[in-house]
Coordinates of C-alpha atoms and ligand atoms in Angstrom, one line a residue:
I259 CA -131.3 52.2 -0.1
A260 CA -133.2 52.6 3.1
S261 CA -131.8 49.4 4.5
T262 CA -128.3 50.3 3.4
I263 CA -128.5 53.6 5.3
N264 CA -129.9 51.9 8.3
R265 CA -127.3 49.3 8.4
A266 CA -124.6 51.9 7.9
A267 CA -125.9 54.0 10.8
R268 CA -126.3 51.1 13.2
P269 CA -123.9 48.1 12.4
T270 CA -125.2 44.7 13.2
V271 CA -123.5 42.3 15.6
S272 CA -122.1 40.4 12.7
Q273 CA -120.7 43.6 11.1
L274 CA -119.0 44.5 14.3
A275 CA -117.6 41.0 14.6
H276 CA -116.4 41.2 11.0
Q277 CA -114.8 44.6 11.5
A278 CA -113.1 43.4 14.5
T279 CA -111.6 40.3 12.8
S280 CA -111.3 41.2 9.1
S281 CA -107.7 42.6 9.5
L282 CA -106.5 39.3 11.1
P283 CA -104.7 36.8 8.8
R284 CA -106.6 33.6 8.0
N285 CA -106.3 30.9 10.6
F286 CA -105.1 33.5 13.1
S287 CA -105.6 32.1 16.6
T288 CA -105.0 32.9 20.2
T289 CA -104.8 29.5 21.8
T290 CA -104.4 29.4 25.5
P291 CA -103.7 26.1 27.3
N292 CA -106.8 23.9 28.1
N293 CA -108.9 25.9 25.7
M294 CA -110.6 24.2 22.8
K295 CA -110.1 24.3 19.1
V296 CA -113.2 25.0 17.1
L297 CA -113.0 24.2 13.4
A298 CA -115.5 25.6 11.0
V299 CA -115.8 24.5 7.3
L300 CA -117.8 27.1 5.4
Y301 CA -118.2 28.1 1.8
E302 CA -116.1 30.7 0.0
G303 CA -117.7 34.1 -0.2
G304 CA -115.0 36.0 -2.1
K305 CA -115.7 39.6 -2.9
H306 CA -119.4 39.0 -2.2
A307 CA -118.7 38.3 1.4
V308 CA -116.5 41.4 1.6
E309 CA -119.3 43.6 0.1
E310 CA -122.1 41.9 2.0
S311 CA -121.4 41.2 5.6
R312 CA -124.7 39.5 6.1
L313 CA -123.2 36.5 4.2
L314 CA -122.4 35.1 7.6
G315 CA -122.1 31.5 6.4
T316 CA -118.9 32.2 4.5
V317 CA -115.2 31.7 5.3
Q318 CA -114.8 35.5 5.3
N319 CA -117.6 36.3 7.8
E320 CA -117.0 33.2 9.9
L321 CA -120.6 33.0 11.3
G322 CA -119.7 36.1 13.3
L323 CA -118.1 33.9 15.9
R324 CA -114.4 34.8 15.9
K325 CA -114.3 37.6 18.5
W326 CA -116.7 35.8 20.8
L327 CA -114.7 32.6 20.8
E328 CA -111.3 34.2 21.0
D329 CA -112.3 36.5 23.8
Q330 CA -113.0 33.3 25.8
G331 CA -109.5 32.0 24.8
H332 CA -110.7 29.4 22.3
E333 CA -108.9 28.8 19.0
Y334 CA -111.1 29.3 15.9
I335 CA -110.0 27.8 12.6
V336 CA -112.1 28.6 9.6
T337 CA -111.6 27.0 6.2
S338 CA -113.3 25.9 3.0
D339 CA -110.6 23.4 2.2
K340 CA -112.3 20.0 2.9
E341 CA -111.3 17.5 0.2
G342 CA -108.4 15.1 0.2
A343 CA -106.1 13.8 2.9
N344 CA -104.0 17.0 3.0
S345 CA -107.0 19.3 3.4
E346 CA -107.1 21.9 6.2
L347 CA -110.1 19.9 7.5
D348 CA -108.0 16.8 7.8
K349 CA -105.1 18.8 9.3
H350 CA -107.2 20.4 12.0
I351 CA -109.8 17.7 12.8
V352 CA -107.2 15.7 14.7
D353 CA -107.3 18.0 17.7
A354 CA -110.5 20.0 17.2
E355 CA -113.2 19.7 19.9
I356 CA -116.0 21.1 17.9
V357 CA -116.5 20.9 14.1
I358 CA -119.0 23.2 12.5
S359 CA -120.1 22.8 8.9
T360 CA -123.0 23.8 6.7
P361 CA -125.0 21.6 4.3
F362 CA -124.2 24.1 1.5
H363 CA -120.5 23.2 1.6
P364 CA -120.5 20.1 3.6
A365 CA -117.5 18.8 5.5
Y366 CA -118.0 15.1 5.1
I367 CA -117.3 13.9 8.6
T368 CA -116.6 10.2 7.7
R369 CA -115.9 7.4 10.1
E370 CA -112.2 7.7 9.2
R371 CA -112.2 11.3 10.1
I372 CA -114.1 10.7 13.3
E373 CA -111.6 8.0 14.3
K374 CA -108.6 10.3 13.9
A375 CA -110.3 13.2 15.7
K376 CA -109.1 12.3 19.2
N377 CA -110.5 15.4 20.9
L378 CA -113.8 15.6 19.0
K379 CA -116.9 16.1 21.2
A380 CA -119.4 17.8 19.0
C381 CA -120.4 18.3 15.3
I382 CA -122.6 21.3 14.7
T383 CA -124.6 21.9 11.5
A384 CA -125.0 25.6 10.8
G385 CA -128.4 24.9 9.1
V386 CA -130.6 21.8 9.0
G387 CA -129.6 18.3 7.9
S388 CA -126.7 16.5 9.5
D389 CA -126.3 13.6 7.0
H390 CA -122.8 14.9 6.2
V391 CA -121.7 13.4 9.5
D392 CA -121.5 9.5 9.7
L393 CA -124.1 9.3 12.4
T394 CA -123.4 5.6 13.2
A395 CA -119.7 6.4 13.8
A396 CA -120.7 9.5 15.8
N397 CA -123.0 7.4 18.0
E398 CA -120.2 4.8 18.6
K399 CA -117.9 7.6 19.8
G400 CA -120.7 9.2 21.9
L401 CA -120.5 12.6 20.0
L402 CA -123.1 15.3 20.1
V403 CA -124.5 16.1 16.7
A404 CA -126.7 19.1 16.7
E405 CA -128.2 21.4 14.1
V406 CA -130.1 24.7 14.2
T407 CA -133.5 23.1 13.8
G408 CA -136.1 25.2 12.0
S409 CA -133.6 27.9 11.1
N410 CA -134.2 27.8 7.3
V411 CA -137.4 25.7 6.9
V412 CA -139.4 28.7 5.6
S413 CA -136.6 29.6 3.2
V414 CA -136.6 26.1 1.8
A415 CA -140.4 25.8 1.6
E416 CA -140.6 29.0 -0.4
H417 CA -137.9 27.6 -2.8
V418 CA -139.9 24.4 -3.2
V419 CA -143.1 26.3 -4.2
M420 CA -141.0 28.5 -6.5
T421 CA -139.5 25.4 -8.2
I422 CA -142.8 23.7 -8.6
L423 CA -144.3 26.8 -10.3
N424 CA -141.1 27.1 -12.4
L425 CA -141.4 23.6 -13.7
V426 CA -145.2 23.4 -14.1
R427 CA -145.3 26.8 -16.0
N428 CA -142.2 26.0 -18.1
F429 CA -140.5 29.2 -16.9
V430 CA -136.8 28.4 -17.5
P431 CA -137.0 27.7 -21.3
A432 CA -139.3 30.8 -21.6
H433 CA -136.7 33.0 -19.9
E434 CA -133.9 31.5 -21.9
Q435 CA -135.9 32.2 -25.1
V436 CA -136.2 35.9 -24.5
M437 CA -132.6 36.3 -23.3
A438 CA -131.6 34.7 -26.6
G439 CA -133.5 37.4 -28.5
N440 CA -136.3 35.0 -29.7
W441 CA -140.1 34.9 -29.5
N442 CA -142.0 31.7 -29.9
V443 CA -145.1 31.4 -27.7
A444 CA -146.2 27.9 -29.0
E445 CA -142.7 26.4 -28.2
I446 CA -143.2 27.3 -24.5
A447 CA -146.9 26.9 -24.1
R448 CA -146.9 23.3 -25.3
G449 CA -145.1 22.5 -22.0
A450 CA -146.9 24.9 -19.7
F451 CA -149.7 24.1 -17.2
D452 CA -151.6 25.6 -14.3
L453 CA -151.0 24.2 -10.8
E454 CA -154.7 24.5 -10.0
N455 CA -156.5 21.2 -10.0
K456 CA -153.2 19.1 -9.9
V457 CA -152.4 16.5 -7.3
V458 CA -149.3 17.4 -5.2
G459 CA -147.6 15.0 -2.8
T460 CA -144.8 15.3 -0.3
V461 CA -142.5 12.6 0.7
A462 CA -142.2 13.5 4.4
I463 CA -144.2 16.1 6.3
G464 CA -141.8 17.4 8.8
R465 CA -141.2 21.2 9.3
I466 CA -140.5 21.8 5.6
G467 CA -143.0 19.4 4.1
E468 CA -145.8 20.9 6.2
R469 CA -144.9 24.4 5.3
V470 CA -144.8 23.5 1.6
L471 CA -148.4 22.1 1.7
R472 CA -149.6 25.1 3.7
R473 CA -148.2 27.5 1.0
L474 CA -149.7 25.3 -1.8
K475 CA -153.2 25.5 -0.2
A476 CA -153.7 28.9 -1.9
F477 CA -153.3 27.3 -5.4
D478 CA -156.5 25.2 -5.2
C479 CA -154.8 21.9 -6.1
K480 CA -157.0 18.9 -6.6
E481 CA -155.5 17.1 -3.6
L482 CA -152.5 17.6 -1.3
L483 CA -151.1 14.2 -0.2
Y484 CA -148.3 13.1 2.1
F485 CA -146.3 10.0 2.9
D486 CA -144.5 9.8 6.2
Y487 CA -144.2 7.2 8.9
Q488 CA -145.0 9.9 11.4
A489 CA -148.6 11.2 10.9
L490 CA -149.4 14.8 11.0
D491 CA -151.6 16.0 13.9
P492 CA -155.2 15.5 12.7
Q493 CA -156.0 19.2 13.4
K494 CA -153.2 20.3 11.2
E495 CA -154.3 17.8 8.5
K496 CA -157.7 19.5 8.6
E497 CA -156.3 23.0 8.5
I498 CA -154.2 22.2 5.4
G499 CA -156.7 19.9 3.8
C500 CA -154.2 17.2 3.1
R501 CA -154.5 13.4 3.2
R502 CA -152.0 10.7 4.4
I503 CA -151.3 7.8 2.1
N504 CA -149.5 4.9 3.8
D505 CA -148.0 3.4 0.7
L506 CA -145.3 5.5 -1.1
K507 CA -145.9 3.9 -4.5
E508 CA -149.6 4.4 -4.2
M509 CA -149.1 8.1 -3.5
L510 CA -146.6 8.5 -6.3
S511 CA -149.0 7.0 -8.8
Q512 CA -151.6 9.7 -8.0
C513 CA -149.3 12.8 -8.1
D514 CA -148.7 15.3 -10.9
V515 CA -146.1 16.9 -8.7
V516 CA -143.9 15.3 -6.0
T517 CA -141.7 17.1 -3.5
I518 CA -139.1 15.4 -1.4
N519 CA -138.7 16.7 2.2
A520 CA -137.1 13.8 4.1
P521 CA -133.6 13.7 5.6
L522 CA -130.9 11.6 4.0
S523 CA -130.6 8.4 5.9
E524 CA -130.2 4.6 5.3
S525 CA -133.9 4.5 4.4
T526 CA -133.9 7.3 1.9
K527 CA -130.4 7.0 0.2
G528 CA -131.0 6.2 -3.4
M529 CA -134.7 5.9 -2.8
F530 CA -135.8 7.6 -6.1
N531 CA -134.3 5.1 -8.6
K532 CA -135.6 3.8 -11.9
E533 CA -137.9 1.3 -10.2
L534 CA -139.6 3.9 -7.9
I535 CA -139.8 6.5 -10.6
S536 CA -141.6 4.0 -12.8
H537 CA -144.5 4.2 -10.3
M538 CA -144.9 7.9 -10.9
K539 CA -147.4 9.2 -13.3
K540 CA -145.8 9.6 -16.8
G541 CA -144.8 13.2 -17.2
A542 CA -144.9 14.1 -13.5
F543 CA -142.7 16.8 -12.0
L544 CA -140.2 16.0 -9.2
V545 CA -138.7 18.6 -6.8
N546 CA -135.9 17.7 -4.4
T547 CA -134.5 20.3 -2.0
A548 CA -133.9 17.6 0.7
R549 CA -130.6 15.9 -0.3
G550 CA -129.1 15.0 -3.7
A551 CA -128.3 11.4 -2.7
I552 CA -131.9 10.6 -2.1
C553 CA -132.2 10.4 -5.9
N554 CA -130.1 8.2 -8.2
E555 CA -128.5 10.8 -10.5
N556 CA -128.4 8.8 -13.7
D557 CA -131.9 7.4 -13.3
I558 CA -133.3 10.9 -12.8
A559 CA -131.5 12.2 -16.0
D560 CA -132.8 9.1 -17.9
A561 CA -136.3 9.6 -16.7
L562 CA -136.2 13.3 -17.8
A563 CA -134.7 12.4 -21.2
S564 CA -137.4 9.8 -21.8
G565 CA -140.3 12.0 -20.7
Q566 CA -141.2 9.7 -17.8
L567 CA -140.5 12.9 -15.8
S568 CA -141.5 16.3 -17.4
G569 CA -139.3 18.1 -15.0
Y570 CA -136.8 17.8 -12.1
G571 CA -135.7 20.7 -9.9
G572 CA -134.1 21.6 -6.6
D573 CA -130.8 22.8 -5.2
V574 CA -129.2 19.7 -3.6
W575 CA -126.6 17.5 -5.2
Y576 CA -124.1 14.8 -4.3
P577 CA -121.3 15.5 -3.8
Q578 CA -121.2 19.2 -3.2
P579 CA -119.8 21.3 -4.9
A580 CA -121.3 19.3 -7.8
P581 CA -118.7 18.2 -10.4
K582 CA -118.7 20.0 -13.7
D583 CA -119.9 16.9 -15.5
H584 CA -122.8 16.1 -13.0
P585 CA -125.7 14.9 -15.3
W586 CA -128.2 17.2 -13.5
R587 CA -126.4 20.3 -14.8
K588 CA -127.4 19.8 -18.4
M589 CA -130.2 17.3 -18.5
R590 CA -133.4 18.3 -20.3
N591 CA -136.8 16.7 -21.2
P592 CA -137.6 15.9 -24.8
L593 CA -139.0 19.5 -25.3
G594 CA -135.6 20.9 -24.2
G595 CA -136.8 22.1 -20.8
G596 CA -137.7 20.6 -17.4
N597 CA -134.5 21.5 -15.6
A598 CA -134.9 23.8 -12.6
M599 CA -131.6 23.0 -10.8
T600 CA -129.7 25.7 -8.8
P601 CA -126.7 25.5 -6.6
H602 CA -127.5 24.7 -2.9
Y603 CA -128.8 28.0 -1.7
S604 CA -132.4 27.6 -0.7
G605 CA -131.6 27.4 3.0
T606 CA -128.9 30.1 3.0
T607 CA -130.9 33.3 2.2
L608 CA -129.6 36.3 4.1
D609 CA -132.6 35.9 6.4
A610 CA -131.7 32.3 7.1
Q611 CA -128.0 33.0 7.7
I612 CA -128.8 35.3 10.6
R613 CA -130.9 32.6 12.2
Y614 CA -128.4 29.7 11.7
A615 CA -125.4 31.8 12.8
Q616 CA -127.3 32.8 16.0
G617 CA -128.4 29.2 16.6
T618 CA -124.8 27.9 16.1
K619 CA -123.6 30.3 18.7
D620 CA -126.4 29.2 21.1
I621 CA -125.4 25.5 20.7
I622 CA -121.8 26.3 21.4
E623 CA -122.7 28.5 24.4
R624 CA -124.7 25.7 25.9
Y625 CA -121.9 23.3 25.3
I626 CA -119.3 25.6 26.9
K627 CA -121.6 26.2 29.9
G628 CA -122.4 22.4 30.2
E629 CA -126.1 23.2 29.8
E630 CA -128.6 20.9 28.1
Q631 CA -129.2 21.6 24.4
N632 CA -132.5 22.7 23.1
P633 CA -134.0 19.2 22.5
P634 CA -135.2 19.8 18.9
D635 CA -131.6 20.7 17.9
V636 CA -130.2 17.4 19.0
I637 CA -129.7 14.7 16.3
V638 CA -127.5 12.2 18.2
E639 CA -126.2 12.4 21.7
K640 CA -124.7 9.9 24.3
G641 CA -124.6 7.1 21.7
D642 CA -128.2 7.3 20.4
Y643 CA -130.5 9.1 18.1
A644 CA -132.5 11.9 19.8
T645 CA -134.8 12.4 16.8
K646 CA -137.2 10.2 15.0
A647 CA -136.5 12.1 11.7
Y648 CA -133.5 9.9 10.5
G649 CA -135.5 6.7 10.0
Q650 CA -137.7 4.4 12.1
R651 CA -135.7 2.6 14.7
E652 CA -136.1 1.1 18.2
K653 CA -134.8 3.4 20.9
K654 CA -131.6 1.8 22.4
K655 CA -132.0 0.4 25.9
Q656 CA -130.2 2.7 28.4
Ligands
NAD850 P1 -137.9 17.4 10.1 O1 -137.0 16.7 11.0 O2 -138.8 18.5 10.6 O3 -138.8 16.4 9.3 C1 -138.3 15.3 8.7 C2 -139.5 14.4 8.3 O4 -139.1 13.3 7.5 C3 -140.1 13.7 9.6 O5 -141.5 13.9 9.6 C4 -139.8 12.2 9.3 O6 -140.7 11.3 9.9 C5 -139.8 12.2 7.8 N1 -139.1 11.0 7.2 C6 -137.9 10.6 7.5 N2 -137.6 9.5 6.7 C7 -138.7 9.3 5.9 C8 -139.0 8.3 4.9 N3 -138.1 7.3 4.6 N4 -140.2 8.4 4.3 C9 -141.1 9.3 4.7 N5 -140.8 10.3 5.6 C10 -139.6 10.2 6.2 O7 -136.9 18.0 9.0 P2 -137.1 19.3 8.1 O8 -136.7 20.5 8.9 O9 -138.5 19.3 7.5 O10 -136.0 19.1 7.0 C11 -136.0 17.9 6.2 C12 -134.7 17.8 5.4 O11 -134.7 18.9 4.4 C13 -133.4 18.0 6.2 O12 -133.1 16.8 6.9 C14 -132.5 18.4 5.1 O13 -131.9 17.2 4.5 C15 -133.3 19.1 4.1 N6 -133.0 20.5 4.1 C16 -132.5 21.1 3.0 C17 -132.2 22.5 3.0 C18 -131.7 23.2 1.8 O14 -131.1 24.2 1.9 N7 -131.9 22.6 0.6 C19 -132.4 23.2 4.2 C20 -132.9 22.6 5.3 C21 -133.2 21.3 5.3

């Protein structure tokens, strides 16, 4: 109640922006010659976005950017329609200079779309993870691809820890049981464990992977392991009490719980397939909040059904929105549990939305002023990768 009263008394910037623009028809624009078209592909907020103006990442609340962009004479198109050749995305990308999208409702900026986007200069991710852009094609065209680095890494790390506990403690079937009016302790307890004294490993120890291990430290796990081609600073390793293992299969064979925190790239696409999963301990738990396409969807469902995995959870799918018949929606382990899937929302908490909306504005502002971007935000620029996160590769000769 207190926060409602406070917000009512002193509207946020986003509320002001929303109030100023909510009476305008969708796709309203005030184009002036020589000004740019900015196209944002965001998720539908429906009545939720009308009732909750902090849902900035929605079509309704437009990242709070409309007034700011239009006051400068730019055209701002916002849509959720991104599939098929006649989509609003395809219609507007042909002359857009900037395309904004979020990983929660990704506009797949394919080579074909990049080729027909004759004015396109920048693709901005309102969030973290720019794999929805064909980065090779973006490099060939010399596009800027930037994201709001760090904006939701705590949000995701918390979700990872929640999902690990959810699976290890067999929470979902226990909750479903009471909601169904039943009471059977043994049915749940036969699949429930403590996290204490278990081995947990992360595939990648970037911003999220590191934060996951830091949070897990409090659970007195037997060991915290990581696999990454970039080593963590030794001081940080010591603080966290984690150990690097250079061979992925070797790490997987030791883990009771594995969490995936690597970007989707050529090196991680389809990485968790039947073969790799066979190197995991029988009955281990796998959590993936990185990207759905890092895991082979049928091999994961089969591994859960056979008991090779006791549980799989996370919030990322391919494609998104996930089709109604995606195998991860209904898959279960032999005890009828082990599924902790949610829609893609870990990185779009209300706290995270404020940060990624502000960060998106900052990237556009620097672009308009011709200023250098904040280096950690840049994924590709001037025909080359600016980050080491999307796979190991030699830096191109300038
Ligand atoms: P980061 O750039 O800080 O770290 C990425 C790490 O992955 C780096 O240390 C890199 O060396 C490592 N890596 C890359 N390829 C690897 C491989 N093949 N094997 C092992 N390690 C590898 O990124 P971050 O902020 O930690 O985010 C990681 C990913 O998480 C993002 O790219 C995105 O896909 C995903 N993410 C998901 C959500 C969500 O809402 N579910 C939100 C934010 C980010």
